[in-house]
XYZ file of C-alpha atoms in Angstrom:
655
model
C 37.666 82.110 64.899
C 35.883 84.343 67.414
C 36.659 81.889 70.366
C 40.410 82.466 69.514
C 40.028 86.186 69.107
C 38.328 86.473 72.434
C 40.928 84.313 74.123
C 43.786 86.532 72.771
C 42.204 89.798 73.937
C 41.242 88.218 77.372
C 44.986 87.584 77.523
C 46.270 90.638 76.389
C 43.973 92.651 79.093
C 45.383 90.380 81.831
C 48.277 92.909 83.093
C 45.877 95.764 82.941
C 43.385 94.112 84.882
C 45.742 92.966 87.177
C 46.693 96.531 88.163
C 43.191 98.007 88.278
C 42.494 95.286 90.590
C 44.663 96.864 93.153
C 42.939 99.674 95.246
C 43.372 103.233 94.296
C 45.192 105.069 97.034
C 43.062 107.499 99.180
C 44.314 111.089 99.059
C 43.691 113.520 101.888
C 43.328 116.007 98.731
C 43.413 115.554 95.191
C 43.929 118.715 92.755
C 45.106 116.642 89.856
C 48.412 116.224 91.141
C 51.377 118.112 92.744
C 52.828 120.992 90.929
C 54.603 122.845 93.709
C 56.743 121.673 96.821
C 57.300 123.871 99.363
C 59.414 123.526 102.642
C 62.071 124.548 105.054
C 64.939 123.489 106.979
C 66.759 124.386 110.066
C 69.691 121.933 111.385
C 69.640 121.310 115.017
C 73.540 121.297 115.086
C 74.652 125.122 115.647
C 78.216 124.491 113.995
C 76.641 122.849 110.942
C 74.978 126.135 110.234
C 78.472 127.852 109.610
C 80.022 124.916 107.390
C 78.959 126.636 104.078
C 77.880 130.033 102.463
C 75.765 128.668 99.538
C 73.030 126.312 100.759
C 71.430 124.150 98.027
C 68.005 122.303 98.172
C 67.185 120.077 95.255
C 64.726 117.227 94.148
C 66.683 114.054 93.441
C 66.133 110.918 91.986
C 66.475 108.013 94.475
C 66.556 105.099 92.248
C 69.641 103.733 93.427
C 67.724 102.253 96.198
C 66.556 99.703 93.711
C 70.209 98.672 92.742
C 71.673 96.117 94.979
C 75.004 97.682 96.807
C 74.583 101.091 95.255
C 73.649 102.899 98.531
C 76.585 105.442 99.108
C 76.846 106.916 102.503
C 77.735 110.446 100.718
C 74.936 110.848 98.243
C 72.579 108.277 99.938
C 70.547 106.526 97.319
C 70.735 109.306 94.718
C 71.001 108.384 91.216
C 73.695 110.646 89.866
C 72.796 110.230 86.298
C 69.297 111.629 86.666
C 68.555 115.480 86.388
C 68.455 117.288 89.597
C 65.572 119.893 90.051
C 66.939 122.904 92.016
C 64.802 124.664 94.541
C 64.402 128.487 95.070
C 65.534 129.628 98.584
C 65.278 132.290 100.822
C 66.550 132.932 104.387
C 69.660 132.992 106.454
C 69.995 129.322 107.362
C 72.582 130.341 110.076
C 69.896 132.092 112.141
C 66.423 131.024 110.909
C 65.128 128.200 108.760
C 66.080 128.003 105.066
C 62.810 128.103 103.149
C 62.249 126.771 99.846
C 59.852 126.050 96.800
C 60.447 123.756 93.854
C 58.120 124.090 90.857
C 57.741 120.563 89.575
C 58.845 120.037 85.960
C 56.146 118.348 83.655
C 58.676 115.038 83.671
C 61.349 114.958 86.056
C 63.439 113.142 83.613
C 64.333 110.205 86.265
C 64.401 106.557 86.246
C 61.144 104.693 86.449
C 60.948 101.588 88.388
C 57.978 99.016 88.715
C 57.500 98.552 92.723
C 54.241 96.712 93.054
C 55.904 93.588 92.976
C 52.870 91.862 91.103
C 54.828 89.965 88.401
C 53.735 92.146 85.612
C 56.069 94.528 83.693
C 54.596 97.933 84.231
C 55.890 101.405 83.336
C 56.755 102.179 87.127
C 57.303 105.447 89.110
C 59.972 107.611 89.630
C 60.695 108.083 93.414
C 62.355 111.412 94.454
C 63.423 113.198 97.712
C 64.093 116.644 98.608
C 67.896 117.069 99.556
C 70.017 119.632 101.443
C 73.690 120.510 100.974
C 76.322 123.261 100.942
C 77.479 123.587 97.615
C 81.281 123.206 97.522
C 82.312 121.873 94.079
C 81.800 123.786 90.906
C 78.019 123.981 90.069
C 75.230 123.745 92.509
C 74.578 119.965 91.313
C 75.765 117.186 93.556
C 78.298 114.738 92.541
C 79.976 111.735 93.868
C 82.543 113.780 95.777
C 79.827 115.816 97.819
C 77.904 115.061 100.517
C 73.969 115.262 101.250
C 73.453 116.562 104.775
C 69.996 115.654 105.223
C 66.766 115.081 103.133
C 62.852 114.563 103.324
C 63.234 111.027 104.240
C 64.662 109.441 107.467
C 66.818 106.481 107.909
C 67.021 103.852 110.444
C 70.252 104.299 112.639
C 70.499 100.731 114.110
C 73.146 98.763 113.008
C 71.295 95.374 111.646
C 68.947 97.974 109.478
C 71.545 100.576 109.124
C 70.203 103.180 106.493
C 67.085 101.650 105.662
C 64.359 103.934 104.918
C 61.784 104.377 107.975
C 59.840 107.697 107.437
C 59.645 110.952 106.086
C 57.981 112.261 102.949
C 58.808 110.927 99.028
C 57.600 112.769 95.709
C 56.420 109.833 93.242
C 56.007 110.650 89.653
C 53.826 108.349 87.553
C 54.146 109.165 83.702
C 50.871 107.056 83.070
C 47.908 106.180 85.384
C 47.573 102.933 87.456
C 51.038 102.542 88.623
C 51.438 100.565 91.846
C 53.150 101.744 94.912
C 53.389 100.593 98.476
C 51.019 101.966 101.022
C 52.877 100.645 103.987
C 56.187 99.013 105.236
C 54.441 95.779 105.245
C 55.260 92.763 107.892
C 59.198 92.947 107.281
C 59.361 96.529 108.136
C 60.924 97.418 105.114
C 59.654 99.352 102.040
C 59.821 98.036 98.534
C 59.793 94.571 99.404
C 57.371 91.759 98.407
C 55.312 91.797 101.456
C 54.413 95.697 100.971
C 50.674 96.404 100.647
C 50.011 98.062 97.115
C 47.830 100.812 95.829
C 47.583 102.605 92.508
C 48.519 105.997 91.661
C 47.203 108.242 88.899
C 49.467 110.246 86.390
C 51.438 113.099 87.815
C 52.996 113.729 91.236
C 51.830 112.376 94.538
C 53.715 113.143 97.962
C 53.717 110.175 100.174
C 54.177 110.603 103.694
C 55.568 107.490 105.353
C 55.206 108.820 108.933
C 51.713 107.079 109.326
C 50.544 103.659 108.867
C 48.992 103.129 106.158
C 51.116 105.556 104.388
C 49.157 109.026 103.439
C 48.941 110.176 99.949
C 48.775 113.977 99.087
C 47.745 115.253 95.468
C 47.203 119.002 96.304
C 48.735 121.468 94.042
C 50.970 122.519 96.565
C 52.377 120.386 99.590
C 54.877 120.983 102.321
C 57.876 118.504 102.135
C 60.216 119.471 104.836
C 63.749 118.185 105.165
C 64.164 116.591 108.435
C 66.795 114.461 110.534
C 66.781 110.923 111.277
C 65.832 110.142 114.982
C 69.340 109.238 116.697
C 71.095 111.812 114.219
C 69.734 114.857 115.824
C 71.746 117.148 118.078
C 72.118 116.006 121.671
C 70.678 118.586 123.869
C 70.903 118.520 127.851
C 70.516 122.428 128.389
C 67.176 121.841 129.980
C 68.170 119.629 132.536
C 69.736 120.643 136.008
C 73.613 120.421 136.449
C 73.647 116.871 138.092
C 70.966 115.340 135.314
C 72.952 116.883 132.657
C 76.227 115.503 134.154
C 74.681 112.033 134.616
C 73.294 112.038 130.919
C 76.412 113.049 129.591
C 78.421 110.317 131.700
C 76.123 107.598 130.238
C 76.199 108.794 126.970
C 80.131 109.192 126.574
C 80.486 105.827 128.421
C 78.668 104.130 125.717
C 79.484 106.359 122.644
C 83.420 107.694 123.355
C 85.446 106.109 120.747
C 88.696 105.364 122.548
C 87.836 104.221 126.094
C 90.105 101.227 125.801
C 93.081 103.013 124.210
C 92.753 105.732 126.736
C 92.322 103.487 129.645
C 89.299 105.636 130.817
C 87.446 104.204 134.059
C 83.716 106.039 133.647
C 82.745 104.673 136.984
C 85.794 106.111 138.887
C 85.388 109.793 136.810
C 81.602 109.644 137.922
C 82.301 108.985 141.345
C 84.975 111.779 141.327
C 82.954 114.512 139.563
C 79.544 113.805 140.507
C 79.585 115.453 143.911
C 81.407 118.480 142.285
C 78.061 118.917 140.205
C 75.677 118.192 143.304
C 77.399 120.924 145.147
C 77.176 123.388 142.182
C 73.431 122.438 141.795
C 72.974 123.033 145.914
C 74.893 126.332 145.810
C 73.261 127.326 142.220
C 76.713 128.506 141.411
C 77.277 128.473 137.591
C 81.364 128.978 138.230
C 81.456 125.965 140.268
C 79.481 124.146 137.434
C 81.789 125.441 134.797
C 84.711 124.278 137.128
C 83.502 120.709 137.523
C 82.514 120.525 133.625
C 85.993 121.303 132.523
C 87.677 119.202 135.158
C 86.036 116.385 134.030
C 86.171 116.683 130.339
C 90.015 117.590 130.859
C 90.599 114.423 132.567
C 90.200 112.522 129.183
C 93.442 112.613 127.536
C 91.762 113.402 123.855
C 92.159 116.769 122.214
C 88.941 116.438 120.373
C 87.220 116.586 123.763
C 86.158 120.086 125.436
C 83.842 122.887 125.851
C 83.499 126.454 126.101
C 82.624 126.173 129.835
C 85.739 128.382 130.505
C 83.591 131.221 129.889
C 81.666 130.532 133.166
C 84.970 130.567 135.397
C 87.185 132.667 133.272
C 88.326 134.446 136.630
C 90.366 131.032 137.523
C 92.262 131.460 134.786
C 92.850 135.198 134.555
C 93.564 134.950 138.397
C 96.338 132.492 137.868
C 97.756 133.182 134.206
C 95.744 136.006 132.775
C 98.990 138.311 132.513
C 101.894 137.658 130.355
C 105.510 139.462 130.133
C 104.916 139.356 126.396
C 107.058 136.631 124.934
C 106.279 133.377 123.246
C 108.927 130.633 124.497
C 110.309 127.494 122.759
C 111.711 124.421 124.136
C 114.572 123.095 121.787
C 115.491 119.312 121.722
C 118.182 119.479 124.203
C 115.695 120.966 126.801
C 116.778 124.420 126.660
C 114.104 127.130 126.275
C 114.448 130.488 124.273
C 112.100 133.362 123.156
C 110.523 132.624 119.747
C 108.664 135.923 119.882
C 108.496 139.161 121.683
C 105.426 141.447 121.754
C 106.383 144.941 120.882
C 105.931 147.264 124.121
C 105.389 144.604 126.142
C 107.139 144.327 129.844
C 109.757 141.751 128.115
C 110.551 144.330 125.284
C 110.771 147.105 127.606
C 113.185 145.256 129.840
C 115.695 144.254 126.825
C 114.313 140.890 126.138
C 115.267 139.801 122.632
C 114.263 137.280 120.104
C 116.626 134.046 120.693
C 117.192 134.832 124.183
C 117.635 131.995 126.408
C 115.119 131.985 129.644
C 116.874 130.746 132.306
C 115.048 131.007 135.784
C 111.656 132.862 136.819
C 111.594 133.845 140.331
C 114.783 131.811 140.969
C 113.380 128.397 139.791
C 114.879 126.949 136.971
C 112.577 127.188 133.904
C 112.586 123.606 133.376
C 110.955 123.112 136.868
C 108.496 126.065 136.157
C 107.131 124.366 133.153
C 106.545 121.224 134.850
C 104.623 122.931 137.414
C 101.808 124.585 135.098
C 98.373 124.088 135.325
C 96.801 123.254 131.864
C 93.457 125.096 131.339
C 92.561 124.525 127.765
C 93.139 120.877 127.418
C 93.043 117.966 127.185
C 95.650 116.701 124.820
C 96.090 113.471 122.514
C 99.754 113.531 122.605
C 102.674 113.834 125.301
C 104.460 116.559 122.918
C 101.332 118.619 122.808
C 100.862 118.520 126.378
C 104.335 119.684 127.047
C 104.216 122.359 124.451
C 101.065 123.712 126.222
C 103.095 123.749 129.439
C 105.768 125.772 127.609
C 103.634 128.261 126.471
C 102.060 128.950 130.222
C 105.532 129.204 131.585
C 105.539 133.030 131.153
C 101.937 133.642 132.035
C 101.353 135.053 135.754
C 98.609 136.115 137.958
C 97.442 139.619 137.280
C 99.008 142.054 139.475
C 101.907 140.105 140.289
C 105.775 140.938 140.075
C 108.238 138.306 138.486
C 112.031 138.243 138.158
C 113.203 136.760 134.860
C 116.735 135.648 134.427
C 117.593 135.480 130.676
C 120.330 135.735 128.171
C 120.323 137.683 125.166
C 122.445 136.076 122.314
C 125.885 137.262 122.571
C 125.391 138.778 126.007
C 125.675 137.705 129.512
C 122.986 136.416 131.575
C 120.896 139.213 133.518
C 117.786 139.588 135.925
C 114.991 141.827 135.342
C 111.880 142.430 137.635
C 108.857 142.953 135.564
C 105.198 143.576 136.118
C 103.162 141.033 134.004
C 100.182 142.998 132.454
C 96.766 141.491 131.003
C 97.629 140.656 127.291
C 96.079 138.074 124.744
C 98.716 138.081 122.134
C 100.702 135.264 123.792
C 97.464 132.936 124.695
C 97.324 130.275 122.295
C 100.228 131.400 120.463
C 102.368 128.965 118.707
C 106.032 129.755 118.337
C 105.969 127.318 115.177
C 103.114 129.713 113.660
C 104.254 133.173 111.958
C 102.296 136.255 112.916
C 99.008 136.168 110.980
C 96.668 138.910 110.123
C 93.556 137.083 110.036
C 92.834 138.170 106.395
C 94.651 135.329 104.983
C 92.640 133.406 102.433
C 92.178 129.549 103.522
C 94.526 128.528 100.572
C 97.249 130.566 99.271
C 100.064 129.262 96.643
C 102.793 130.588 94.444
C 105.745 129.156 92.666
C 109.017 129.196 94.503
C 112.382 130.519 92.955
C 113.124 126.636 92.943
C 110.321 126.102 90.320
C 108.608 124.081 92.872
C 104.803 124.745 93.659
C 104.259 126.004 97.277
C 100.766 126.014 98.589
C 99.533 126.972 102.257
C 96.388 125.369 103.804
C 95.395 127.635 106.868
C 92.190 125.724 107.552
C 89.824 123.084 106.381
C 87.080 124.957 108.390
C 86.650 127.871 106.097
C 84.129 128.426 103.643
C 84.044 125.425 101.604
C 83.383 126.839 98.082
C 85.921 129.347 98.551
C 88.707 127.048 99.742
C 87.762 124.253 96.991
C 88.005 127.024 94.291
C 91.323 128.232 95.312
C 92.640 124.960 95.761
C 91.586 123.684 92.142
C 92.908 126.675 90.747
C 96.298 126.075 92.272
C 96.440 122.665 90.888
C 95.565 123.686 87.562
C 98.165 126.423 87.505
C 100.798 124.057 88.719
C 99.834 121.570 85.891
C 99.901 124.349 83.197
C 103.282 125.365 84.477
C 104.585 122.001 84.694
C 106.320 122.192 88.010
C 107.846 119.127 89.097
C 106.683 119.048 92.470
C 104.662 120.776 95.117
C 105.157 121.466 98.688
C 102.063 121.705 101.000
C 102.441 123.765 104.107
C 99.923 122.777 106.937
C 102.174 123.946 109.956
C 99.139 126.204 111.037
C 96.012 124.216 109.771
C 93.930 123.229 112.937
C 91.666 120.757 110.870
C 87.944 121.241 110.095
C 85.669 119.729 107.441
C 86.597 116.243 105.456
C 84.159 117.589 102.776
C 86.935 120.119 101.899
C 90.098 118.078 102.567
C 88.901 114.843 100.912
C 87.705 116.550 97.808
C 91.113 118.161 97.626
C 92.875 115.107 98.124
C 91.230 113.889 94.485
C 93.484 116.443 92.750
C 96.564 114.357 93.701
C 95.587 110.945 93.294
C 95.310 109.058 90.004
C 93.318 106.248 91.078
C 90.436 105.595 93.559
C 92.054 105.027 96.722
C 90.958 103.660 100.056
C 92.034 105.583 103.102
C 90.502 104.117 106.215
C 87.330 103.650 107.693
C 85.518 104.500 111.280
C 83.683 102.389 113.842
C 80.685 103.882 115.743
C 78.489 102.912 118.697
C 75.310 101.283 117.734
C 72.694 100.831 120.760
C 70.930 97.925 119.200
C 74.334 95.974 119.389
C 75.955 97.742 122.436
C 78.707 97.912 120.696
C 81.268 99.464 118.278
C 80.740 98.575 114.618
C 82.339 99.019 111.319
C 80.392 99.074 108.226
C 81.559 99.751 104.601
C 79.189 102.710 104.495
C 81.765 104.588 106.580
C 84.707 103.573 104.429
C 86.670 106.568 103.069
C 87.713 106.612 99.560
C 89.585 109.298 97.658
C 87.709 110.307 94.148
C 90.207 111.594 91.769
C 89.132 114.917 90.133
C 89.101 115.809 86.448
C 92.626 117.335 86.732
C 95.154 115.505 89.058
C 98.743 116.609 89.585
C 101.168 113.786 89.222
C 104.450 115.250 90.143
C 106.198 114.729 93.459
C 104.563 116.085 96.690
C 106.380 117.250 100.081
C 104.099 117.969 103.154
C 105.195 120.274 106.028
C 103.514 119.430 109.422
C 103.697 120.414 113.094
C 101.984 120.115 116.391
C 99.405 122.743 115.545
C 98.038 120.183 112.528
C 95.224 118.926 114.063
C 92.259 116.472 112.817
C 91.272 117.028 109.253
C 94.737 118.366 108.579
C 96.148 114.989 110.191
C 93.865 112.715 108.195
C 95.133 114.505 105.033
C 98.651 114.197 105.574
C 98.114 110.533 106.474
C 96.138 110.044 103.166
C 98.946 111.469 101.143
C 101.192 109.016 102.363
C 99.373 106.590 100.661
C 100.076 108.198 97.720
C 103.611 106.552 97.234
C 106.895 108.664 97.755
C 105.397 111.522 99.604
C 107.765 113.110 102.327
C 106.290 114.405 105.737
C 108.403 116.821 106.912
C 108.506 118.449 110.673
C 110.056 119.482 113.725
C 107.173 117.484 115.774
C 104.568 115.095 114.731
C 101.001 116.334 114.386
C 98.650 116.707 117.235
C 97.105 113.080 117.531
C 93.175 114.059 117.069
C 92.179 110.937 115.221
C 88.262 110.335 115.440
C 84.979 112.019 114.458
C 83.263 114.195 116.835
C 79.839 114.736 118.441
C 78.474 118.047 119.570
C 76.247 118.602 122.467
C 74.452 121.108 124.619
C 74.766 121.523 128.273
C 73.226 123.881 130.840
C 74.330 127.672 130.787
C 74.407 127.514 127.099
C 77.611 125.407 127.082
C 78.395 123.401 123.819
C 80.626 120.644 124.456
C 82.125 117.792 122.150
C 83.618 114.581 122.289
C 84.971 111.681 119.892
C 82.565 109.275 118.701
C 84.295 107.918 115.351
C 86.908 105.457 116.011
C 89.146 105.889 113.108
C 91.544 103.699 111.402
C 93.807 103.775 108.501
C 94.361 101.813 105.278
C 95.366 98.938 107.214
C 92.530 99.038 109.697
C 94.758 100.065 112.627
C 94.270 103.127 115.114
C 96.453 105.401 113.234
C 96.247 108.977 114.326
C 94.829 109.079 118.040
C 97.348 109.513 120.653
C 100.376 109.634 118.164
C 99.593 111.765 115.495
C 101.168 111.441 112.098
C 104.766 111.169 112.348
C 107.476 112.939 110.186
C 109.167 110.737 107.703
C 111.802 113.236 108.024
C 112.208 115.020 111.376
C 114.376 118.081 111.174
C 116.061 118.762 114.578
C 114.620 121.518 116.575
C 117.684 123.190 117.397
C 118.574 127.167 117.689
C 120.318 127.130 114.545
C 117.299 125.746 112.659
C 114.850 127.666 114.402
C 116.574 130.975 114.646
C 118.157 130.891 111.134
C 117.454 133.154 108.517
C 115.723 130.810 106.461
C 112.936 128.441 106.933
C 114.875 124.943 107.742
C 111.788 122.993 107.166
C 110.809 124.746 103.497
C 114.590 124.275 102.826
C 114.398 120.568 103.604
C 111.407 120.263 101.540
C 113.083 121.878 98.549
C 116.212 119.469 98.871
C 113.715 116.634 99.177
C 112.215 117.658 95.635
C 115.642 118.199 94.256
C 116.832 114.997 95.392
């Protein structure tokens, strides 16, 4: 009997003995376990700091890392069913690092996972990261529609090992003593696999630093866990290089990473041979102006509206000497090729000369207006579509050198043609002024809405680049009020929407779709394969909101609808029955962008995401979203007393 009792006791103790056979972790400090996390974060990409007004830092459970196929590009490995522990934050992330403090709860309440691979069932540990986002939807707690920008761990950016953890710091929680945890990545270079070396951790919190081999373990009462950016995902900065070296680095980067080389027929070697001597000359003469001219010339040679920089600031005199003055009119070209005055600036030379809205422009300095348009030098390109390039030339046809005199022949409505000599003046009201955009005060909300006399809802989205939480709260309110009012259809007006963040536009779409809907994906260049690759992690899927408007939808577009505005419009066509109405297609900017820094404080950008639609075809770049109903651009439609496009939208909903 004693023999059997001893055997039973010995057998029962085997798992415990196995655990304690593993070596206890060595700690750089042990004060009984971590009680407080502190840290800071300052995004390397300058524009990213402006994408929200409510920065949120929280500790989240990443137990989804142990669930096959559960990784989500938006929320990474975050388990959305587990509690999220919010940090206290201080500092203005736009100008300085955001500092945070997380007092750790006694029990974080997340999932415990046995990770020691010893074949025994142990209580396991909870694995956590510190995460950063901008609040955009409701509470500061993140959900599946939101995006974790960066966290305290880093990920591989290589295609073959995409988003596998390769460094940074984790917070590990053990509910009982003696729980195994990896002390290194093992021979396969991956964490939480069978070849990991294992050490044991005591009860409580431990911070694990994976940037050393073996890992470093810290049980100080207060430990710093900064939010970091993965190698390869940081902001690209060539600003410390000289002009020529920066050009070479930019050219090599774009040669590899530009998304539409084949589509646009770009010859990078030829561009290098053409523009490198200009950068060499700028360096030799130490001329920032010549450098700015060379940089703008190079970037504008690629017909992609997402490509550009603020280098015009270095040689602005070129523009102002050539087109810095205007007569105060905004011209528009009709479908029949005739050009009219869409708007007249009060007090301008044109106004004083008697030119009226609706006047036809015939000649400038004796040259037919069509020839004047064709001769225009474009300063602010490039353009993805032919129609937007032509619109830019039309805009510049009534701008002239400062100090010049011009003879303008025109014909006011119902009058005979006449010629007036004018002195153009420096004015900025007609720079970048679209004839299709109503005069704005600059105080508009990003989303404004109402119910039309027809009974249909009408909502204008001016931008997807405004404060995200303000935009989404306004949109949510609009949708709920339309639903409560039982409006049968809504008109979404995006004729003045220049694009912005998919973190706003994609969430908005969730209020218009009953079911999860795949809308497309993007390919990116990966150095390890030296090619563009599609990965399911980049798939874009609309997630329905709690309140969904199920009535009919009509979208108003124009050539000033760019990027996120175009994706939003395209996605709505997948809803079924959505009509898209406009005089023109959208602007044709169909890919994700990457910003980088160049010398002289210049920030530039180019397209790196080769976006495709639901049928995996390039669907926006170079063409834009086409109207399903194209309204003819005529004098009657444009200058009529009513909005022809809006009337057509109402008629569509009536039908």
